[in-house]
Coordinates of C-alpha atoms in Angstrom, one line a residue:
M31 CA 138.0 22.3 55.3
T32 CA 134.4 22.8 54.0
I33 CA 131.7 20.2 54.9
E34 CA 131.7 18.9 51.4
E35 CA 135.4 18.2 51.2
H36 CA 135.2 15.2 53.7
S37 CA 132.1 13.8 52.3
E38 CA 130.3 13.0 49.0
P39 CA 130.3 15.5 46.1
L40 CA 128.0 18.3 46.1
I41 CA 124.8 17.9 44.3
S42 CA 122.2 20.6 43.3
P43 CA 120.5 22.6 46.0
E44 CA 117.2 21.9 44.7
H45 CA 117.9 18.2 44.7
A46 CA 119.2 18.1 48.3
L47 CA 116.3 20.1 49.4
A48 CA 113.9 17.7 47.8
E49 CA 115.6 14.8 49.6
Q50 CA 115.5 16.6 52.8
V51 CA 111.9 17.3 52.7
E52 CA 111.3 13.8 51.8
H53 CA 112.4 12.5 55.2
M54 CA 110.4 15.2 57.0
E55 CA 107.0 15.0 58.4
P56 CA 104.4 16.8 56.6
L57 CA 102.6 19.9 57.4
A58 CA 98.9 19.5 58.1
I59 CA 96.3 20.7 55.5
G60 CA 92.8 22.1 55.4
D61 CA 91.0 22.9 58.6
Q62 CA 93.7 20.9 60.5
R63 CA 96.4 23.6 60.1
L64 CA 97.1 26.1 62.8
E65 CA 97.6 29.5 61.5
R66 CA 100.9 31.4 61.7
K67 CA 100.4 34.2 64.1
I68 CA 103.7 34.2 66.1
G69 CA 106.4 36.8 65.3
W70 CA 109.9 36.7 66.6
V71 CA 109.3 39.1 69.5
Q72 CA 106.3 37.0 70.9
G73 CA 108.5 33.9 70.0
A74 CA 111.2 35.2 72.5
M75 CA 108.3 35.8 75.1
V76 CA 107.2 31.9 74.7
N77 CA 110.8 30.8 75.5
M78 CA 111.5 33.2 78.3
S79 CA 108.1 32.2 79.7
Y80 CA 109.2 28.8 79.8
I81 CA 112.8 29.6 80.9
I82 CA 111.8 31.9 83.9
G83 CA 109.9 29.8 86.2
A84 CA 110.4 28.8 89.8
G85 CA 114.0 27.8 89.2
I86 CA 115.5 31.2 89.7
F87 CA 113.6 31.7 92.9
V88 CA 114.1 28.2 94.2
G89 CA 117.3 27.1 92.6
P90 CA 120.0 29.4 94.3
A91 CA 119.2 28.1 97.6
L92 CA 119.4 24.5 96.7
T93 CA 122.6 24.9 94.5
L94 CA 124.3 26.7 97.5
Q95 CA 123.5 24.0 99.7
L96 CA 125.3 21.6 97.3
V97 CA 128.4 23.7 96.5
G98 CA 128.9 25.3 99.7
S99 CA 130.2 28.8 98.9
G100 CA 128.6 31.9 97.1
G101 CA 131.6 32.1 94.7
M102 CA 131.1 28.6 93.4
N103 CA 127.3 29.1 93.2
L104 CA 128.0 31.9 90.9
I105 CA 130.3 29.7 88.7
I106 CA 127.8 26.9 88.6
W107 CA 125.1 29.4 87.4
T108 CA 127.5 30.8 84.7
I109 CA 128.5 27.4 83.6
G110 CA 124.9 27.0 83.2
A111 CA 124.6 30.0 81.1
F112 CA 127.3 28.8 78.7
V113 CA 125.8 25.5 78.5
A114 CA 122.3 26.8 77.9
F115 CA 123.7 29.1 75.0
S116 CA 125.5 26.1 73.4
G117 CA 122.1 24.3 73.5
T118 CA 120.4 27.2 72.0
F119 CA 122.8 27.1 69.0
T120 CA 122.3 23.4 68.5
F121 CA 118.6 23.9 68.4
M122 CA 119.0 26.9 65.9
E123 CA 120.6 24.5 63.6
L124 CA 118.2 21.8 63.9
G125 CA 115.3 24.0 63.9
T126 CA 116.2 26.0 60.9
M127 CA 117.2 22.7 58.9
L128 CA 114.0 20.8 60.0
P129 CA 111.5 23.6 60.5
R130 CA 108.6 21.8 61.8
S131 CA 106.7 21.5 65.1
G132 CA 107.4 19.0 67.5
G133 CA 111.1 19.9 68.3
E134 CA 113.2 16.8 69.1
L135 CA 110.6 14.4 67.8
G136 CA 111.5 15.5 64.3
Y137 CA 115.1 15.6 64.8
L138 CA 115.4 12.4 66.2
E139 CA 113.3 10.6 63.7
Y140 CA 115.0 12.5 60.8
C141 CA 118.5 11.2 62.0
Y142 CA 117.9 8.0 63.6
R143 CA 115.8 5.8 61.3
R144 CA 116.7 2.5 62.5
P145 CA 115.1 0.9 64.6
K146 CA 112.3 2.5 63.1
Y147 CA 110.8 5.4 65.2
L148 CA 112.5 3.9 68.3
L149 CA 113.9 7.2 69.7
A150 CA 111.3 9.2 68.3
Y151 CA 108.7 7.0 70.3
L152 CA 111.1 7.0 73.5
F153 CA 110.9 10.8 73.1
T154 CA 107.1 10.9 72.9
M155 CA 106.9 9.0 76.3
W156 CA 109.6 11.2 77.8
S157 CA 107.8 14.2 76.4
L158 CA 104.5 13.2 78.0
M159 CA 106.1 12.8 81.5
N160 CA 108.4 15.6 81.4
R161 CA 105.8 18.3 80.3
S162 CA 103.3 16.9 82.7
S163 CA 105.6 16.8 85.5
G164 CA 106.8 20.3 84.6
V165 CA 103.3 21.7 84.9
A166 CA 102.9 19.8 88.2
S167 CA 106.3 21.1 89.6
Q168 CA 105.7 24.6 88.5
G169 CA 102.2 24.3 90.1
I170 CA 103.6 23.1 93.3
V171 CA 106.0 26.1 93.7
F172 CA 102.9 28.4 92.5
G173 CA 101.0 26.9 95.5
G174 CA 103.8 27.3 98.0
Y175 CA 104.1 31.0 97.3
M176 CA 100.3 31.7 97.3
N177 CA 100.3 30.0 100.7
Y178 CA 103.1 32.3 101.7
A179 CA 101.3 35.3 100.6
I180 CA 98.0 34.5 102.2
F181 CA 98.9 32.5 105.2
G182 CA 102.3 33.8 106.0
S183 CA 105.9 32.6 106.0
K184 CA 105.5 30.0 108.7
Y185 CA 102.6 28.1 107.0
K186 CA 103.6 24.9 105.4
S187 CA 101.0 22.3 103.8
N188 CA 102.2 20.1 100.9
Q189 CA 98.6 19.2 100.4
A190 CA 97.6 22.7 100.2
E191 CA 100.3 23.2 97.4
R192 CA 99.0 20.3 95.5
Y193 CA 95.4 21.6 95.5
W194 CA 96.9 24.9 94.2
A195 CA 98.8 23.1 91.5
L196 CA 95.6 21.3 90.6
L197 CA 93.8 24.8 90.2
S198 CA 96.8 26.1 88.1
A199 CA 96.7 22.9 85.7
T200 CA 92.8 23.4 85.2
L201 CA 93.0 27.0 84.2
L202 CA 95.9 26.4 82.1
C203 CA 94.0 23.5 80.2
L204 CA 90.8 25.8 79.9
V205 CA 92.6 28.7 78.5
N206 CA 94.6 26.6 76.2
I207 CA 91.4 24.7 74.8
F208 CA 89.4 27.9 74.5
S209 CA 91.8 30.6 72.9
T210 CA 95.2 30.5 71.4
R211 CA 95.3 34.3 71.4
A212 CA 94.4 34.4 75.0
S213 CA 97.3 31.8 75.8
M214 CA 99.6 34.0 74.1
N215 CA 98.7 37.2 75.8
M216 CA 98.8 35.7 79.0
M217 CA 102.2 34.2 78.5
S218 CA 103.6 37.5 77.2
L219 CA 101.9 39.5 80.4
L220 CA 103.3 37.0 82.7
T221 CA 106.9 37.1 81.2
I222 CA 106.8 40.8 81.7
V223 CA 105.9 40.4 85.2
K224 CA 109.0 38.0 85.7
L225 CA 111.3 40.1 83.9
S226 CA 110.2 43.2 86.0
V227 CA 110.9 41.0 89.5
L228 CA 114.2 40.0 88.3
S229 CA 115.2 43.4 87.1
L230 CA 114.2 44.7 90.5
I231 CA 116.3 42.1 92.5
A232 CA 119.2 42.8 90.2
M233 CA 118.9 46.4 90.6
I234 CA 118.7 46.1 94.5
G235 CA 121.7 43.8 94.5
I236 CA 123.9 46.1 92.4
L237 CA 122.8 49.1 94.7
I238 CA 123.8 47.0 97.7
I239 CA 127.2 46.1 96.2
I240 CA 128.1 49.8 95.6
K241 CA 126.9 50.6 99.1
V242 CA 124.1 53.1 98.0
I243 CA 121.5 50.6 99.9
P244 CA 123.1 49.8 103.4
S245 CA 123.7 46.1 104.4
D246 CA 125.0 44.5 107.4
V247 CA 126.1 41.4 105.2
D248 CA 129.7 40.8 104.4
A249 CA 129.2 40.7 100.6
S250 CA 132.8 40.1 99.9
L251 CA 132.8 36.8 102.2
N252 CA 129.6 35.6 100.5
L253 CA 130.9 36.0 97.0
S254 CA 134.1 34.2 98.0
F255 CA 135.0 30.6 97.9
Y256 CA 135.0 30.0 101.6
A257 CA 133.5 26.5 102.6
T258 CA 133.4 25.4 99.0
T259 CA 132.3 21.8 98.6
T260 CA 135.2 19.5 97.8
S261 CA 133.6 16.1 96.8
V262 CA 132.4 15.7 93.3
G263 CA 128.8 14.3 93.7
P264 CA 127.0 17.3 94.8
Y265 CA 128.1 19.3 91.6
A266 CA 126.1 17.0 89.4
S267 CA 123.0 17.4 91.5
A268 CA 123.8 21.3 91.4
L269 CA 123.9 21.5 87.7
Y270 CA 120.7 19.6 87.4
Y271 CA 118.9 22.2 89.2
V272 CA 120.7 25.0 87.5
M273 CA 119.9 23.7 83.9
N274 CA 116.3 23.0 85.1
S275 CA 116.2 26.7 85.7
Y276 CA 117.7 27.4 82.2
S277 CA 115.7 24.9 80.4
G278 CA 113.1 26.1 77.9
W279 CA 115.4 27.9 75.4
H280 CA 114.1 25.5 72.8
N281 CA 110.4 26.1 73.5
L282 CA 109.6 27.8 70.2
N283 CA 111.0 24.8 68.3
F284 CA 107.9 22.9 69.5
I285 CA 105.4 25.1 67.8
L286 CA 107.3 26.3 64.6
D287 CA 104.1 25.6 62.4
E288 CA 102.7 28.6 64.2
V289 CA 105.6 30.9 63.6
K290 CA 105.8 33.5 60.8
D291 CA 108.7 33.0 58.7
P292 CA 110.3 30.4 61.0
I293 CA 113.7 30.2 59.5
R294 CA 114.4 34.0 60.3
S295 CA 112.3 34.2 63.6
L296 CA 113.7 31.2 65.3
P297 CA 117.4 32.5 65.3
K298 CA 116.3 35.8 66.7
S299 CA 113.9 34.8 69.3
S300 CA 116.2 32.2 70.7
A301 CA 119.1 34.4 70.9
A302 CA 117.2 37.4 72.5
A303 CA 115.5 35.0 75.1
I304 CA 118.7 33.2 76.4
V305 CA 120.9 36.3 76.6
T306 CA 118.2 38.1 78.4
T307 CA 117.6 35.6 80.9
A308 CA 121.1 34.3 81.4
T309 CA 122.2 37.9 82.4
L310 CA 119.2 38.4 84.8
Y311 CA 120.1 35.1 86.5
I312 CA 123.6 35.8 87.2
L313 CA 122.8 39.2 88.5
T314 CA 119.9 37.9 90.5
N315 CA 122.5 35.2 92.2
M316 CA 124.8 38.0 93.0
A317 CA 122.0 40.0 94.5
Y318 CA 121.0 37.3 96.8
L319 CA 124.5 36.7 97.9
A320 CA 125.0 40.5 98.5
A321 CA 121.8 40.9 100.6
L322 CA 121.4 37.5 102.5
P323 CA 123.7 35.6 105.0
L324 CA 124.7 32.3 103.7
D325 CA 122.8 30.5 106.4
V326 CA 119.7 32.4 105.7
M327 CA 120.0 31.7 101.8
K328 CA 120.7 28.0 102.4
N329 CA 117.8 27.5 104.9
S330 CA 115.1 29.7 102.7
E331 CA 114.4 26.7 100.3
F332 CA 111.3 27.9 98.4
I333 CA 111.2 31.3 99.8
V334 CA 114.7 32.7 99.0
A335 CA 113.5 35.7 97.1
A336 CA 111.2 36.5 99.7
A337 CA 114.0 36.4 102.2
F338 CA 115.9 38.8 99.9
F339 CA 113.1 41.3 99.7
T340 CA 112.4 41.0 103.5
R341 CA 115.9 42.3 104.3
S342 CA 115.9 44.8 101.5
L343 CA 112.6 46.4 101.2
G344 CA 110.8 45.3 104.4
E345 CA 108.3 42.7 105.5
N346 CA 105.2 44.2 103.9
F347 CA 106.4 44.2 100.5
A348 CA 108.2 40.7 100.9
S349 CA 105.1 39.0 102.3
T350 CA 102.4 40.1 100.0
I351 CA 103.4 41.5 96.8
L352 CA 106.5 39.7 96.1
P353 CA 105.2 36.0 96.8
L354 CA 102.3 36.9 94.4
C355 CA 104.7 37.9 91.6
I356 CA 107.0 34.9 92.1
G357 CA 103.7 32.6 92.2
L358 CA 102.6 34.4 88.9
S359 CA 106.2 33.5 87.6
A360 CA 105.9 29.9 88.2
F361 CA 102.2 29.8 87.0
G362 CA 103.7 31.6 83.8
C363 CA 106.3 28.8 83.3
G364 CA 103.7 26.2 83.6
A365 CA 101.7 28.0 81.0
A366 CA 104.4 27.8 78.4
I367 CA 105.0 24.3 79.2
N368 CA 101.4 23.3 79.0
F369 CA 100.9 25.5 75.8
S370 CA 103.7 23.6 73.8
A371 CA 103.0 20.3 75.5
G372 CA 99.5 20.1 73.7
R373 CA 101.0 20.9 70.4
V374 CA 103.7 18.1 71.0
I375 CA 100.9 15.6 71.7
M376 CA 98.9 16.7 68.7
E377 CA 102.2 16.1 66.6
V378 CA 103.1 12.9 67.8
S379 CA 99.6 11.6 67.5
R380 CA 99.5 12.6 63.9
Q381 CA 102.5 10.5 63.4
G382 CA 100.8 7.4 64.8
L383 CA 103.2 7.5 67.9
L384 CA 100.3 7.5 70.4
P385 CA 97.5 5.2 70.7
Y386 CA 94.3 6.7 69.5
G387 CA 96.0 9.2 67.3
H388 CA 93.1 9.9 65.4
I389 CA 91.6 11.4 68.4
F390 CA 94.6 13.3 70.1
G391 CA 96.0 14.5 66.9
K392 CA 92.7 16.3 65.7
V393 CA 92.1 20.1 65.6
N394 CA 88.8 21.3 66.9
T395 CA 87.5 23.1 63.8
Q396 CA 85.4 25.5 65.9
L397 CA 87.9 26.5 68.5
K398 CA 90.8 26.0 66.3
T399 CA 92.7 24.2 69.1
P400 CA 93.8 20.6 69.7
V401 CA 91.3 20.0 72.3
N402 CA 91.7 16.4 72.9
A403 CA 95.5 16.9 73.2
Y404 CA 95.1 19.2 76.2
V405 CA 92.5 17.0 77.8
L406 CA 95.2 14.4 77.9
Q407 CA 98.0 16.5 79.0
Y408 CA 95.6 17.6 81.9
V409 CA 95.1 14.3 83.1
L410 CA 98.7 13.5 83.2
S411 CA 99.5 16.7 85.1
I412 CA 97.2 15.5 87.8
L413 CA 99.0 12.2 88.1
F414 CA 102.1 14.1 88.9
I415 CA 100.6 16.6 91.1
F416 CA 99.4 13.8 93.5
G417 CA 101.8 10.9 92.6
P418 CA 105.2 11.9 94.0
P419 CA 106.1 11.2 97.7
P420 CA 105.2 14.1 100.1
G421 CA 107.9 16.3 101.3
A422 CA 110.1 16.4 98.2
V423 CA 107.7 16.8 95.3
Y424 CA 109.7 19.4 93.5
Q425 CA 113.0 17.8 93.9
F426 CA 111.8 14.4 93.0
V427 CA 109.9 15.5 89.9
V428 CA 112.9 17.7 88.5
A429 CA 115.3 14.6 88.9
F430 CA 112.9 12.0 87.4
A431 CA 111.9 14.2 84.5
A432 CA 115.6 15.5 83.8
Y433 CA 117.3 12.1 83.3
P434 CA 115.5 11.2 80.1
V435 CA 115.8 14.7 78.9
Y436 CA 119.5 14.3 78.7
V437 CA 119.4 11.1 77.1
C438 CA 117.5 12.6 74.4
I439 CA 119.6 15.7 74.3
N440 CA 122.7 13.6 73.8
K441 CA 121.0 11.8 70.9
Y442 CA 120.0 15.0 69.0
T443 CA 123.3 16.9 69.7
L444 CA 125.0 13.9 68.4
S445 CA 122.8 14.0 65.3
I446 CA 124.2 17.2 64.3
I447 CA 127.6 15.7 63.7
I448 CA 126.2 12.8 62.0
L449 CA 124.1 14.7 59.8
R450 CA 126.8 17.0 58.8
K451 CA 128.8 14.0 57.6
R452 CA 125.9 11.8 56.1
E453 CA 124.0 14.8 54.4
P454 CA 126.4 17.6 53.9
N455 CA 124.3 19.2 51.2
N456 CA 121.3 19.9 53.5
N457 CA 119.9 23.3 53.8
R458 CA 121.3 24.8 56.8
P459 CA 120.4 28.4 57.5
I460 CA 122.3 28.3 60.8
V461 CA 125.4 26.2 61.5
A462 CA 126.2 25.9 65.2
P463 CA 129.9 26.4 66.1
L464 CA 131.4 22.9 66.8
V465 CA 132.5 24.3 70.2
C466 CA 128.8 24.8 71.1
V467 CA 128.1 21.2 69.9
Y468 CA 130.8 19.4 71.7
T469 CA 130.1 21.4 74.8
F470 CA 126.8 20.5 74.8
L471 CA 127.4 16.8 74.1
F472 CA 129.9 16.7 76.8
F473 CA 127.6 18.1 79.4
T474 CA 124.9 15.6 78.4
L475 CA 127.3 12.8 79.0
Y476 CA 128.5 14.2 82.4
A477 CA 124.8 14.8 83.5
L478 CA 124.0 11.1 82.7
V479 CA 126.8 9.5 84.6
F480 CA 127.7 11.6 87.6
V481 CA 124.0 11.7 89.1
F482 CA 124.9 8.2 90.5
I483 CA 127.7 9.5 92.6
P484 CA 126.1 9.2 96.2
V485 CA 124.5 12.5 97.7
D486 CA 122.7 12.6 101.2
N487 CA 118.9 13.0 100.8
K488 CA 116.4 12.8 103.7
Y489 CA 113.5 11.9 101.7
Y490 CA 114.3 9.0 99.5
P491 CA 117.6 7.3 98.1
Y492 CA 119.4 9.7 95.8
W493 CA 119.3 7.3 93.0
L494 CA 115.6 6.7 93.0
P495 CA 114.4 9.1 90.4
Y496 CA 117.1 8.3 88.0
I497 CA 116.4 4.4 88.4
T498 CA 112.7 5.1 88.1
A499 CA 113.3 7.2 84.9
I500 CA 115.4 4.5 83.4
L501 CA 112.9 1.7 84.1
S502 CA 110.1 3.7 82.6
M503 CA 112.1 4.2 79.4
V504 CA 112.9 0.4 79.3
A505 CA 109.0 -0.3 79.8
C506 CA 108.5 2.2 76.9
T507 CA 110.5 0.1 74.5
G508 CA 108.0 -2.8 75.0
F509 CA 105.2 -0.4 74.2
W510 CA 107.3 0.7 71.1
Y511 CA 107.5 -2.9 69.6
Y512 CA 103.9 -3.6 70.1
Q513 CA 102.7 -0.4 68.6
I514 CA 105.2 0.4 65.9
V515 CA 106.5 -3.0 65.0
I516 CA 103.5 -5.1 65.4
R517 CA 100.7 -2.9 64.8
N518 CA 102.5 -0.4 62.5
T519 CA 100.5 2.6 63.5
P520 CA 102.6 5.3 61.8
A521 CA 101.4 3.7 58.2
K522 CA 97.9 4.2 59.2
S523 CA 98.5 7.8 60.6
Y524 CA 97.0 11.2 59.6
N525 CA 100.5 12.2 58.3
E526 CA 100.8 9.4 56.1
S527 CA 97.4 10.1 54.5
I528 CA 98.6 13.6 53.5
R529 CA 102.2 13.0 53.2
N530 CA 102.6 14.3 49.5
Q531 CA 100.5 17.5 49.9
G532 CA 101.9 18.3 53.3
Q533 CA 105.7 17.8 51.9
A534 CA 105.0 20.1 49.0
A535 CA 103.7 22.8 51.5
I536 CA 107.1 22.5 53.3
E537 CA 109.1 23.1 50.3
Q538 CA 107.1 25.9 49.2
E539 CA 105.8 27.6 52.3
I540 CA 109.1 27.3 54.3
F541 CA 112.0 26.9 52.3
G542 CA 111.3 29.1 49.3
G543 CA 114.5 31.2 48.8
Y544 CA 116.5 29.3 51.5
A545 CA 118.1 26.6 49.3
S546 CA 121.7 27.2 49.9
V547 CA 124.7 25.0 51.0
P548 CA 126.6 26.4 53.9
T549 CA 130.3 26.2 54.0
E550 CA 132.8 26.8 56.7
E551 CA 133.2 30.5 55.7
E552 CA 129.5 30.7 56.4
T553 CA 129.5 29.1 59.8
P554 CA 129.1 31.6 62.7

């Protein structure tokens, strides 16, 4: 059965495209446009720079503590890879159907038009928190590894880590303000460092497993299911940490206005990024388990990779070079988050979803960057660096930021199903397989419910970050009513003032030659 057989009759592709573009936000015009400089390879780097951060160096120890056995730890990370792949496919469909910067913002606004801008507004508030907390959490881990490299493995200082994070956020803000080209080159270079470190870990792990490198660790026991956790609750928390490590597969969707030929480039960039990182993640987890006793790995916390290299290559490499590489990895992830965060702030400001949108939505005509948006992003990052309780900054920030993520993910994944029924004639260059859509939808429901199963936490009540996130979203609903319903700021926004010109640019510049209606036979 084709899409059109269970809905209204087909209309001409040209008419369908015109209606589709009518409900999209316009492209900026004149000196407020950002140039299309990003090719698909660099686009893959943008995604991988976000995906590969502190998570793969921190997460395996945290998830092993929760699930108990090495075999189950590998399964959890493999499940994460499949879910991330499913998420990538959903974003390919939405991103090629609605190829504008802003990512989820545009998808939620396009699908859920009543109440006016409600979900888009809540996404805006979540994005401000999530991306700022992301820069903060990656900065904290960056600081932890810098402390390890400079002062040794026994040195622990939450305050010092926060100051490192402050330095990280400051440098990222300045680079993004003064040069887009420098930002892109920095992300690409740091991504190469990350891929090199993970490849080295994976290679050593393989050599240990095939006994080329001697090891006193019983790899078969470590890779077994001995001592697997039998209660349900820890698995939800474990998946949170895993998916936090895979998150970022959709980073390019937030900056599509700067991508060359976005409809062709987005699928190639996204697929290359998720396949590469998922493969390296699973091999890295195997390497940890092959080289480290389970107790050492469980207790290594933020230095699991350092413990790995200490046992495999010696103390000197593990205590100096590796921590610097991992610290740079976290810094690079923060760089990718910060780069797209400024662009998102600019986009939501232009739609009138932020107060003082005429300020934060403006591109500096001399520097050709959204300077004011990055200043706002910087201030919010500082609040997250110094705001969470000491002793569990990383865990609290990840959990707090993740919960609203899954609320939004649930809604825009559901939007694929809604839009296929409501608007079957839309231009869809990529059609995600339904198995991927439903897998991702099921996972979001699971993630929203099962975090409330009790889990021991010595720093704060297990439910605190999730309840805090929910209350934050409820509070944002009040702000939405005042700004959107009472003040009606979208009607006075930049996008409204250039709507006709900007929508014509979308149809001519982006969709030229792509007006086609996919059928089931064209579905991958």
